Tab-separated table of C-alpha atoms in Angstrom:
chain	number	residue	atom	x	y	z
A	622	MET	CA	-65.316	-82.619	-31.995
A	623	SER	CA	-63.370	-82.418	-28.580
A	624	ASP	CA	-60.305	-80.839	-28.527
A	625	PRO	CA	-56.956	-83.166	-28.634
A	626	PHE	CA	-55.299	-81.339	-25.879
A	627	GLY	CA	-58.451	-80.814	-24.017
A	628	ARG	CA	-59.157	-76.560	-24.585
A	629	ALA	CA	-62.331	-75.156	-23.906
A	630	ALA	CA	-63.637	-73.126	-27.213
A	631	GLY	CA	-61.434	-70.067	-28.090
A	632	GLU	CA	-58.744	-71.295	-25.529
A	633	PRO	CA	-55.268	-70.865	-27.385
A	634	PHE	CA	-52.872	-73.894	-28.081
A	635	VAL	CA	-49.806	-72.625	-25.926
A	636	VAL	CA	-46.319	-74.301	-26.821
A	637	ALA	CA	-43.662	-73.232	-24.410
A	638	VAL	CA	-40.388	-73.628	-25.945
A	639	THR	CA	-37.394	-73.999	-23.136
A	640	ALA	CA	-34.869	-75.242	-25.096
A	641	PRO	CA	-31.823	-73.098	-25.412
A	642	PHE	CA	-32.913	-71.652	-28.789
A	643	PRO	CA	-33.082	-68.152	-29.551
A	644	PRO	CA	-36.594	-66.928	-30.828
A	645	ASP	CA	-38.056	-67.249	-34.151
A	646	ASP	CA	-41.397	-67.418	-35.638
A	647	LYS	CA	-40.536	-70.686	-37.722
A	648	LEU	CA	-41.856	-73.009	-35.415
A	649	GLN	CA	-45.383	-71.142	-34.452
A	650	ASN	CA	-45.603	-70.661	-38.379
A	651	MET	CA	-44.930	-74.791	-38.676
A	652	LEU	CA	-47.156	-75.744	-35.774
A	653	SER	CA	-50.397	-73.757	-37.311
A	654	ALA	CA	-50.645	-75.638	-39.981
A	655	HIS	CA	-52.300	-78.325	-37.564
A	656	VAL	CA	-53.473	-76.640	-34.994
A	657	ASP	CA	-55.277	-73.218	-34.719
A	658	ASN	CA	-55.710	-70.554	-32.268
A	659	ILE	CA	-51.397	-70.921	-31.532
A	660	GLU	CA	-48.970	-69.296	-29.357
A	661	VAL	CA	-45.475	-69.935	-29.037
A	662	HIS	CA	-43.297	-68.594	-26.330
A	663	PHE	CA	-39.643	-68.998	-25.667
A	664	THR	CA	-39.304	-69.596	-21.590
A	665	PRO	CA	-35.399	-71.075	-21.806
A	666	TYR	CA	-35.232	-73.481	-18.562
A	667	GLY	CA	-31.844	-75.740	-18.621
A	668	GLU	CA	-30.470	-77.593	-15.712
A	669	SER	CA	-26.895	-77.989	-14.692
A	670	ARG	CA	-25.156	-81.159	-16.397
A	671	GLU	CA	-24.744	-82.269	-12.683
A	672	ALA	CA	-28.459	-82.143	-12.588
A	673	ARG	CA	-29.163	-84.029	-15.544
A	674	ALA	CA	-26.671	-86.752	-14.350
A	675	ALA	CA	-27.780	-87.140	-10.928
A	676	ARG	CA	-31.552	-87.524	-12.256
A	677	GLY	CA	-30.380	-89.853	-14.826
A	678	ALA	CA	-28.978	-92.098	-11.896
A	679	ASN	CA	-32.095	-91.864	-10.290
A	680	GLN	CA	-34.877	-92.301	-12.584
A	681	GLY	CA	-35.482	-88.963	-13.586
A	682	VAL	CA	-36.004	-87.609	-10.128
A	683	LEU	CA	-33.576	-85.087	-8.704
A	684	PRO	CA	-31.883	-85.884	-5.358
A	685	ALA	CA	-31.761	-83.332	-2.732
A	686	GLY	CA	-29.479	-80.690	-2.389
A	687	ILE	CA	-28.896	-80.143	-6.235
A	688	GLU	CA	-29.671	-76.635	-7.208
A	689	THR	CA	-32.107	-76.041	-10.312
A	690	PRO	CA	-32.852	-72.505	-11.971
A	691	ALA	CA	-34.917	-70.296	-10.954
A	692	VAL	CA	-38.086	-69.528	-13.078
A	693	ASP	CA	-39.428	-65.806	-13.278
A	694	ASP	CA	-42.966	-64.993	-12.946
A	695	ALA	CA	-43.444	-64.224	-16.590
A	696	ALA	CA	-42.149	-67.745	-17.592
A	697	VAL	CA	-44.517	-69.483	-14.702
A	698	ALA	CA	-47.430	-67.550	-15.840
A	699	ILE	CA	-46.766	-68.759	-19.467
A	700	TRP	CA	-46.377	-72.309	-18.217
A	701	GLN	CA	-49.443	-72.292	-16.275
A	702	ARG	CA	-51.245	-72.005	-19.802
A	703	ALA	CA	-49.218	-74.663	-21.728
A	704	HIS	CA	-50.255	-77.682	-23.097
A	705	VAL	CA	-46.731	-78.903	-24.767
A	706	VAL	CA	-43.600	-78.112	-23.830
A	707	VAL	CA	-40.600	-78.443	-26.204
A	708	GLY	CA	-37.003	-78.618	-24.272
A	709	ILE	CA	-34.655	-81.126	-22.510
A	710	ASP	CA	-35.339	-80.607	-18.888
A	711	LEU	CA	-38.564	-80.217	-16.847
A	712	PRO	CA	-38.831	-78.465	-13.062
A	713	ALA	CA	-39.656	-80.807	-10.477
A	714	ASP	CA	-43.123	-79.656	-9.404
A	715	ILE	CA	-44.651	-79.889	-12.897
A	716	GLU	CA	-48.007	-80.494	-11.520
A	717	ARG	CA	-47.902	-77.245	-10.167
A	718	LEU	CA	-45.610	-75.380	-12.812
A	719	LEU	CA	-47.430	-76.716	-15.616
A	720	PRO	CA	-51.222	-78.067	-14.691
A	721	ASN	CA	-52.455	-78.382	-18.541
A	722	LEU	CA	-49.120	-80.448	-19.925
A	723	ARG	CA	-50.445	-82.715	-22.320
A	724	TRP	CA	-46.912	-83.817	-23.913
A	725	PHE	CA	-43.328	-83.258	-23.449
A	726	GLN	CA	-41.341	-83.231	-26.664
A	727	THR	CA	-37.612	-83.291	-25.932
A	728	VAL	CA	-34.795	-82.230	-28.132
A	729	SER	CA	-32.428	-84.518	-26.861
A	730	ALA	CA	-32.179	-88.204	-27.856
A	731	GLY	CA	-31.744	-89.135	-23.908
A	732	ILE	CA	-34.326	-89.191	-21.613
A	733	ASP	CA	-32.410	-90.183	-18.720
A	734	GLN	CA	-33.379	-86.768	-17.142
A	735	VAL	CA	-37.089	-86.928	-17.572
A	736	ASP	CA	-39.102	-87.993	-14.743
A	737	ARG	CA	-41.481	-90.201	-16.398
A	738	THR	CA	-43.706	-91.129	-13.338
A	739	GLN	CA	-44.216	-87.730	-13.032
A	740	LEU	CA	-45.634	-87.150	-16.699
A	741	ALA	CA	-47.350	-90.474	-16.245
A	742	THR	CA	-49.471	-88.969	-13.153
A	743	MET	CA	-50.270	-85.992	-15.059
A	744	ASN	CA	-51.352	-88.472	-18.135
A	745	ALA	CA	-48.748	-86.698	-19.977
A	746	ARG	CA	-47.042	-87.736	-23.433
A	747	LEU	CA	-43.084	-87.794	-24.026
A	748	SER	CA	-41.678	-88.219	-27.103
A	749	SER	CA	-37.673	-87.942	-27.737
A	750	ALA	CA	-35.581	-86.539	-30.279
A	751	SER	CA	-33.741	-89.473	-31.073
A	752	GLY	CA	-32.145	-89.364	-34.063
A	753	ILE	CA	-32.231	-85.615	-34.574
A	754	ALA	CA	-28.416	-85.800	-34.289
A	755	SER	CA	-27.300	-89.415	-35.429
A	756	ALA	CA	-25.789	-88.560	-38.739
A	757	SER	CA	-23.818	-85.613	-36.798
A	758	ILE	CA	-22.522	-87.852	-34.286
A	759	ALA	CA	-21.787	-90.598	-36.742
A	760	GLU	CA	-19.478	-88.191	-38.435
A	761	PHE	CA	-17.768	-87.104	-35.411
A	762	VAL	CA	-17.160	-90.915	-34.390
A	763	MET	CA	-15.961	-91.452	-38.198
A	764	ALA	CA	-13.376	-88.185	-37.619
A	765	ARG	CA	-12.170	-89.599	-34.158
A	766	LEU	CA	-11.490	-93.294	-35.476
A	767	PRO	CA	-8.955	-92.435	-38.229
A	768	GLU	CA	-7.476	-89.700	-36.387
A	769	VAL	CA	-6.263	-92.391	-34.003
A	770	TRP	CA	-5.066	-94.621	-36.669
A	771	LYS	CA	-3.201	-92.265	-39.167
A	772	ASN	CA	-1.123	-90.675	-35.688
A	773	LEU	CA	-2.942	-87.233	-36.611
A	774	ARG	CA	-2.423	-86.184	-32.602
A	775	PHE	CA	1.602	-87.000	-32.997
A	776	ILE	CA	1.783	-85.228	-36.516
A	777	GLU	CA	0.179	-81.918	-35.228
A	778	ASP	CA	2.539	-81.941	-31.851
A	779	HIS	CA	5.377	-82.188	-33.954
A	780	GLN	CA	4.096	-79.431	-36.229
A	781	ARG	CA	3.662	-77.333	-33.382
A	782	SER	CA	7.249	-78.000	-31.961
A	783	GLU	CA	8.617	-77.597	-35.614
A	784	THR	CA	9.971	-81.307	-35.764
A	785	TRP	CA	10.460	-83.577	-38.322
A	786	ALA	CA	9.168	-86.831	-37.412
A	787	GLU	CA	7.891	-89.535	-39.549
A	788	ALA	CA	4.562	-91.212	-38.051
A	789	PHE	CA	2.857	-93.795	-40.389
A	790	GLY	CA	-0.723	-94.981	-39.563
A	791	THR	CA	-2.728	-98.026	-39.805
A	792	GLU	CA	-5.072	-98.650	-43.244
A	793	VAL	CA	-8.720	-98.167	-42.052
A	794	GLY	CA	-10.022	-100.683	-44.806
A	795	GLY	CA	-10.785	-104.275	-43.660
A	796	ARG	CA	-10.397	-103.269	-39.873
A	797	THR	CA	-13.320	-104.800	-38.005
A	798	LEU	CA	-15.753	-102.432	-36.148
A	799	LEU	CA	-18.311	-103.545	-33.276
A	800	ILE	CA	-20.871	-101.247	-32.177
A	801	ALA	CA	-22.598	-101.817	-29.167
A	802	GLY	CA	-26.284	-100.750	-29.402
A	803	LEU	CA	-27.404	-100.624	-33.494
A	804	GLY	CA	-30.031	-97.536	-32.501
A	805	SER	CA	-30.313	-94.583	-34.693
A	806	ILE	CA	-26.470	-93.393	-33.985
A	807	GLY	CA	-25.461	-96.679	-34.121
A	808	ARG	CA	-26.794	-97.463	-37.842
A	809	GLU	CA	-25.281	-94.213	-39.033
A	810	ILE	CA	-22.041	-94.778	-38.006
A	811	ALA	CA	-22.525	-98.511	-39.563
A	812	ARG	CA	-23.283	-97.053	-42.724
A	813	ARG	CA	-20.025	-94.620	-42.926
A	814	ALA	CA	-17.807	-97.214	-41.308
A	815	ARG	CA	-18.783	-99.465	-44.474
A	816	ALA	CA	-18.047	-96.739	-46.838
A	817	PHE	CA	-14.317	-97.055	-45.154
A	818	ASP	CA	-14.246	-100.493	-46.266
A	819	MET	CA	-14.951	-101.993	-42.730
A	820	THR	CA	-16.341	-104.660	-41.362
A	821	VAL	CA	-19.407	-103.763	-38.987
A	822	ILE	CA	-20.613	-106.138	-36.155
A	823	ALA	CA	-23.313	-105.008	-33.816
A	824	THR	CA	-25.361	-105.804	-31.045
A	825	ARG	CA	-29.201	-104.716	-30.356
A	826	ASN	CA	-30.723	-105.546	-27.135
A	827	SER	CA	-33.796	-106.885	-29.380
A	828	ALA	CA	-31.733	-109.275	-31.797
A	829	SER	CA	-31.999	-112.864	-31.483
A	830	ILE	CA	-29.295	-115.461	-32.874
A	831	GLY	CA	-29.920	-115.400	-36.399
A	832	ASP	CA	-30.982	-112.021	-37.042
A	833	THR	CA	-29.621	-109.863	-39.946
A	834	ASP	CA	-29.683	-106.187	-40.505
A	835	PRO	CA	-28.781	-104.835	-44.149
A	836	ASP	CA	-26.607	-102.062	-42.517
A	837	VAL	CA	-24.218	-104.283	-40.844
A	838	ASP	CA	-22.307	-107.474	-41.819
A	839	GLU	CA	-23.361	-109.383	-38.595
A	840	LEU	CA	-26.247	-108.857	-35.747
A	841	HIS	CA	-25.968	-110.353	-32.496
A	842	PRO	CA	-27.825	-110.385	-29.304
A	843	ALA	CA	-26.972	-107.653	-26.595
A	844	ALA	CA	-25.710	-110.555	-24.449
A	845	ASP	CA	-22.930	-111.440	-26.826
A	846	LEU	CA	-20.922	-108.066	-26.688
A	847	ALA	CA	-18.175	-109.526	-24.390
A	848	GLU	CA	-17.131	-112.256	-26.624
A	849	LEU	CA	-17.526	-110.109	-29.680
A	850	VAL	CA	-15.272	-107.284	-28.401
A	851	ARG	CA	-12.279	-109.723	-28.661
A	852	ARG	CA	-12.963	-109.445	-32.328
A	853	ALA	CA	-12.786	-105.680	-32.875
A	854	ASP	CA	-10.164	-103.534	-33.381
A	855	ALA	CA	-12.367	-100.694	-32.464
A	856	VAL	CA	-15.735	-100.714	-30.233
A	857	VAL	CA	-17.912	-97.900	-30.288
A	858	CYS	CA	-20.575	-97.632	-27.418
A	859	ALA	CA	-23.693	-95.824	-28.463
A	860	LEU	CA	-25.901	-97.583	-25.630
A	861	PRO	CA	-28.751	-95.642	-23.522
A	862	SER	CA	-28.550	-95.730	-19.926
A	863	SER	CA	-30.483	-98.448	-17.956
A	864	THR	CA	-29.864	-100.958	-15.172
A	865	GLU	CA	-28.533	-103.286	-17.518
A	866	THR	CA	-25.948	-100.932	-19.061
A	867	THR	CA	-24.480	-99.120	-16.184
A	868	ASP	CA	-21.126	-99.789	-15.601
A	869	LEU	CA	-21.347	-102.541	-18.695
A	870	PHE	CA	-17.567	-101.478	-19.583
A	871	ASP	CA	-15.332	-102.589	-16.964
A	872	ALA	CA	-11.920	-103.784	-16.193
A	873	ALA	CA	-12.883	-107.182	-17.435
A	874	MET	CA	-14.633	-105.842	-20.688
A	875	PHE	CA	-11.616	-103.529	-21.390
A	876	ARG	CA	-9.299	-106.370	-20.860
A	877	SER	CA	-10.969	-108.782	-23.395
A	878	MET	CA	-10.474	-106.104	-25.951
A	879	LYS	CA	-7.538	-106.569	-28.478
A	880	ALA	CA	-4.559	-104.699	-27.155
A	881	ASP	CA	-4.671	-102.011	-29.646
A	882	ALA	CA	-8.185	-101.466	-30.050
A	883	ILE	CA	-9.749	-98.294	-29.862
A	884	PHE	CA	-12.753	-97.911	-27.395
A	885	CYS	CA	-15.003	-94.958	-28.215
A	886	ASN	CA	-17.991	-93.866	-26.094
A	887	VAL	CA	-20.973	-91.597	-27.428
A	888	GLY	CA	-23.688	-93.179	-25.316
A	889	ARG	CA	-23.833	-92.473	-21.788
A	890	GLY	CA	-21.088	-91.784	-19.342
A	891	THR	CA	-22.702	-94.433	-16.776
A	892	LEU	CA	-21.839	-97.200	-18.866
A	893	VAL	CA	-18.107	-96.811	-18.272
A	894	VAL	CA	-16.389	-97.501	-14.972
A	895	GLU	CA	-13.642	-94.638	-15.582
A	896	GLN	CA	-11.113	-95.531	-13.122
A	897	ASP	CA	-10.780	-99.207	-14.794
A	898	LEU	CA	-10.284	-97.624	-18.189
A	899	VAL	CA	-7.796	-95.361	-16.492
A	900	ASP	CA	-6.177	-98.157	-15.115
A	901	VAL	CA	-6.097	-100.201	-18.498
A	902	LEU	CA	-4.910	-97.316	-19.926
A	903	HIS	CA	-1.783	-96.836	-17.660
A	904	ASP	CA	-0.966	-100.647	-18.101
A	905	GLY	CA	-0.703	-100.009	-21.914
A	906	HIS	CA	-3.903	-101.977	-23.081
A	907	LEU	CA	-5.713	-100.424	-25.687
A	908	ARG	CA	-4.640	-97.815	-28.292
A	909	ALA	CA	-7.054	-95.459	-27.655
A	910	ALA	CA	-10.075	-94.217	-25.283
A	911	VAL	CA	-12.465	-91.551	-27.083
A	912	LEU	CA	-14.802	-90.260	-24.629
A	913	ASP	CA	-17.166	-87.930	-25.755
A	914	VAL	CA	-19.712	-88.473	-22.391
A	915	MET	CA	-18.071	-88.815	-18.751
A	916	ARG	CA	-20.083	-89.975	-15.684
A	917	ASN	CA	-20.002	-86.549	-14.053
A	918	GLU	CA	-20.130	-83.492	-16.518
A	919	PRO	CA	-18.055	-81.650	-16.328
A	920	ILE	CA	-15.283	-83.485	-15.198
A	921	PRO	CA	-13.447	-81.623	-12.390
A	922	ALA	CA	-9.922	-80.520	-12.365
A	923	GLY	CA	-7.853	-83.184	-11.305
A	924	ASP	CA	-9.903	-85.907	-12.750
A	925	PRO	CA	-7.687	-88.846	-13.875
A	926	LEU	CA	-9.195	-88.989	-17.112
A	927	TRP	CA	-7.865	-85.692	-17.891
A	928	THR	CA	-4.018	-86.990	-17.804
A	929	ALA	CA	-4.882	-90.755	-18.681
A	930	PRO	CA	-2.660	-91.832	-21.615
A	931	ARG	CA	-4.119	-92.126	-25.040
A	932	VAL	CA	-7.421	-90.528	-24.068
A	933	TYR	CA	-9.179	-88.165	-26.337
A	934	LEU	CA	-11.961	-86.053	-24.487
A	935	SER	CA	-14.720	-83.863	-25.934
A	936	PRO	CA	-17.168	-81.992	-23.906
A	937	HIS	CA	-20.032	-84.103	-24.729
A	938	SER	CA	-20.100	-82.012	-28.165
A	939	ALA	CA	-20.080	-84.715	-30.756
A	940	VAL	CA	-23.315	-83.158	-31.891
A	941	SER	CA	-23.295	-80.551	-34.431
A	942	LEU	CA	-25.822	-77.729	-34.011
A	943	ASP	CA	-25.902	-76.101	-37.203
A	944	ARG	CA	-28.821	-77.868	-38.479
A	945	TYR	CA	-30.162	-79.445	-34.950
A	946	LYS	CA	-32.796	-76.408	-34.171
A	947	ALA	CA	-34.448	-76.834	-38.045
A	948	ASN	CA	-34.504	-80.745	-37.397
A	949	ALA	CA	-36.102	-80.123	-33.905
A	950	TRP	CA	-38.903	-77.777	-35.356
A	951	SER	CA	-39.472	-80.529	-38.126
A	952	MET	CA	-40.017	-83.448	-35.650
A	953	THR	CA	-42.108	-81.314	-33.420
A	954	THR	CA	-44.351	-80.345	-36.393
A	955	ASP	CA	-44.651	-84.055	-37.458
A	956	ASN	CA	-45.250	-85.225	-33.962
A	957	LEU	CA	-48.105	-82.354	-33.453
A	958	ARG	CA	-49.985	-83.740	-36.549
A	959	ARG	CA	-49.386	-87.159	-35.143
A	960	TYR	CA	-51.069	-85.886	-31.719
A	961	VAL	CA	-54.037	-84.571	-33.814
A	962	ALA	CA	-54.752	-87.184	-35.802
A	963	GLY	CA	-54.684	-89.623	-32.532
A	964	GLU	CA	-51.103	-91.291	-33.688
A	965	GLN	CA	-48.359	-92.930	-32.069
A	966	LEU	CA	-45.476	-89.750	-31.823
A	967	HIS	CA	-42.362	-90.726	-33.474
A	968	ASN	CA	-40.006	-91.656	-30.496
A	969	GLU	CA	-42.941	-91.490	-28.190
A	970	ILE	CA	-41.922	-93.507	-24.590
A	971	ASP	CA	-44.276	-95.843	-23.128
A	972	LEU	CA	-45.226	-94.435	-20.013
């Protein structure tokens, strides 16, 4: 019986973990249940936020002039034998550095930074980690929205200044939440919003008129977004980056929202025309903008987002890391089982 990874008899199965996780034996122990003679090596490789953003805007191809980390000889020697890479980034020259690569398992939900054409040329498979952090990101969203509605920033500011100033917030129950993108993250947000007695409406690219979903009160096609934002007290963007979603949230979209609506983006920074958002906020429109993702990360000193009124910034940190590695190992192990069995991988990307 031929080996699913094309190994010769007696050849070890080599996994290179390039994700920034500290080495441990758990992954090898878990994977060995499905493949014999296995080696797991931790060879960290992580590109900058700038490089990932540039790749995302260029179909995963790194534009000229952007530096990437050097790879030492020891890592290259391991990569030359690797059948699987578990990480976030791949170097540009994978055909030379990873000639035996058969599968790239990302530990990120997004794959904008991955050159899919190059993987397809090598007949390698690609699977994302979509869903691995959905619960923690949803918790973050459901912490931020009440933070705004309950005026917690105002209350904390007055505590620090030792001044007594009453601030009465908004009741969350009965508010309408619009989720742009009912994927894994959007679904977890919807479930939590319903626990707050909110009315939840959502869009999904694959939805048709009349479709329903058990986790939302209304499901609409993506094309209805511009009309739906008029009804929402909060709009949460959980969309991936694509040619259709780039610059989707512009001045027209923001000005269609209620004057006291909250806009929250945990999708991709490329979805927002940031200067339009800044202008709208300076005009007094929107109650708040909650941004965990920006077009350029990190945003530079002096960027108008830092000082725009009613902006709640976080440095792409909505995810919680306390269980992230364990979840990544579980997903990788299950996908290895699927690979060996000749099944479609969980979150497999059609290349």
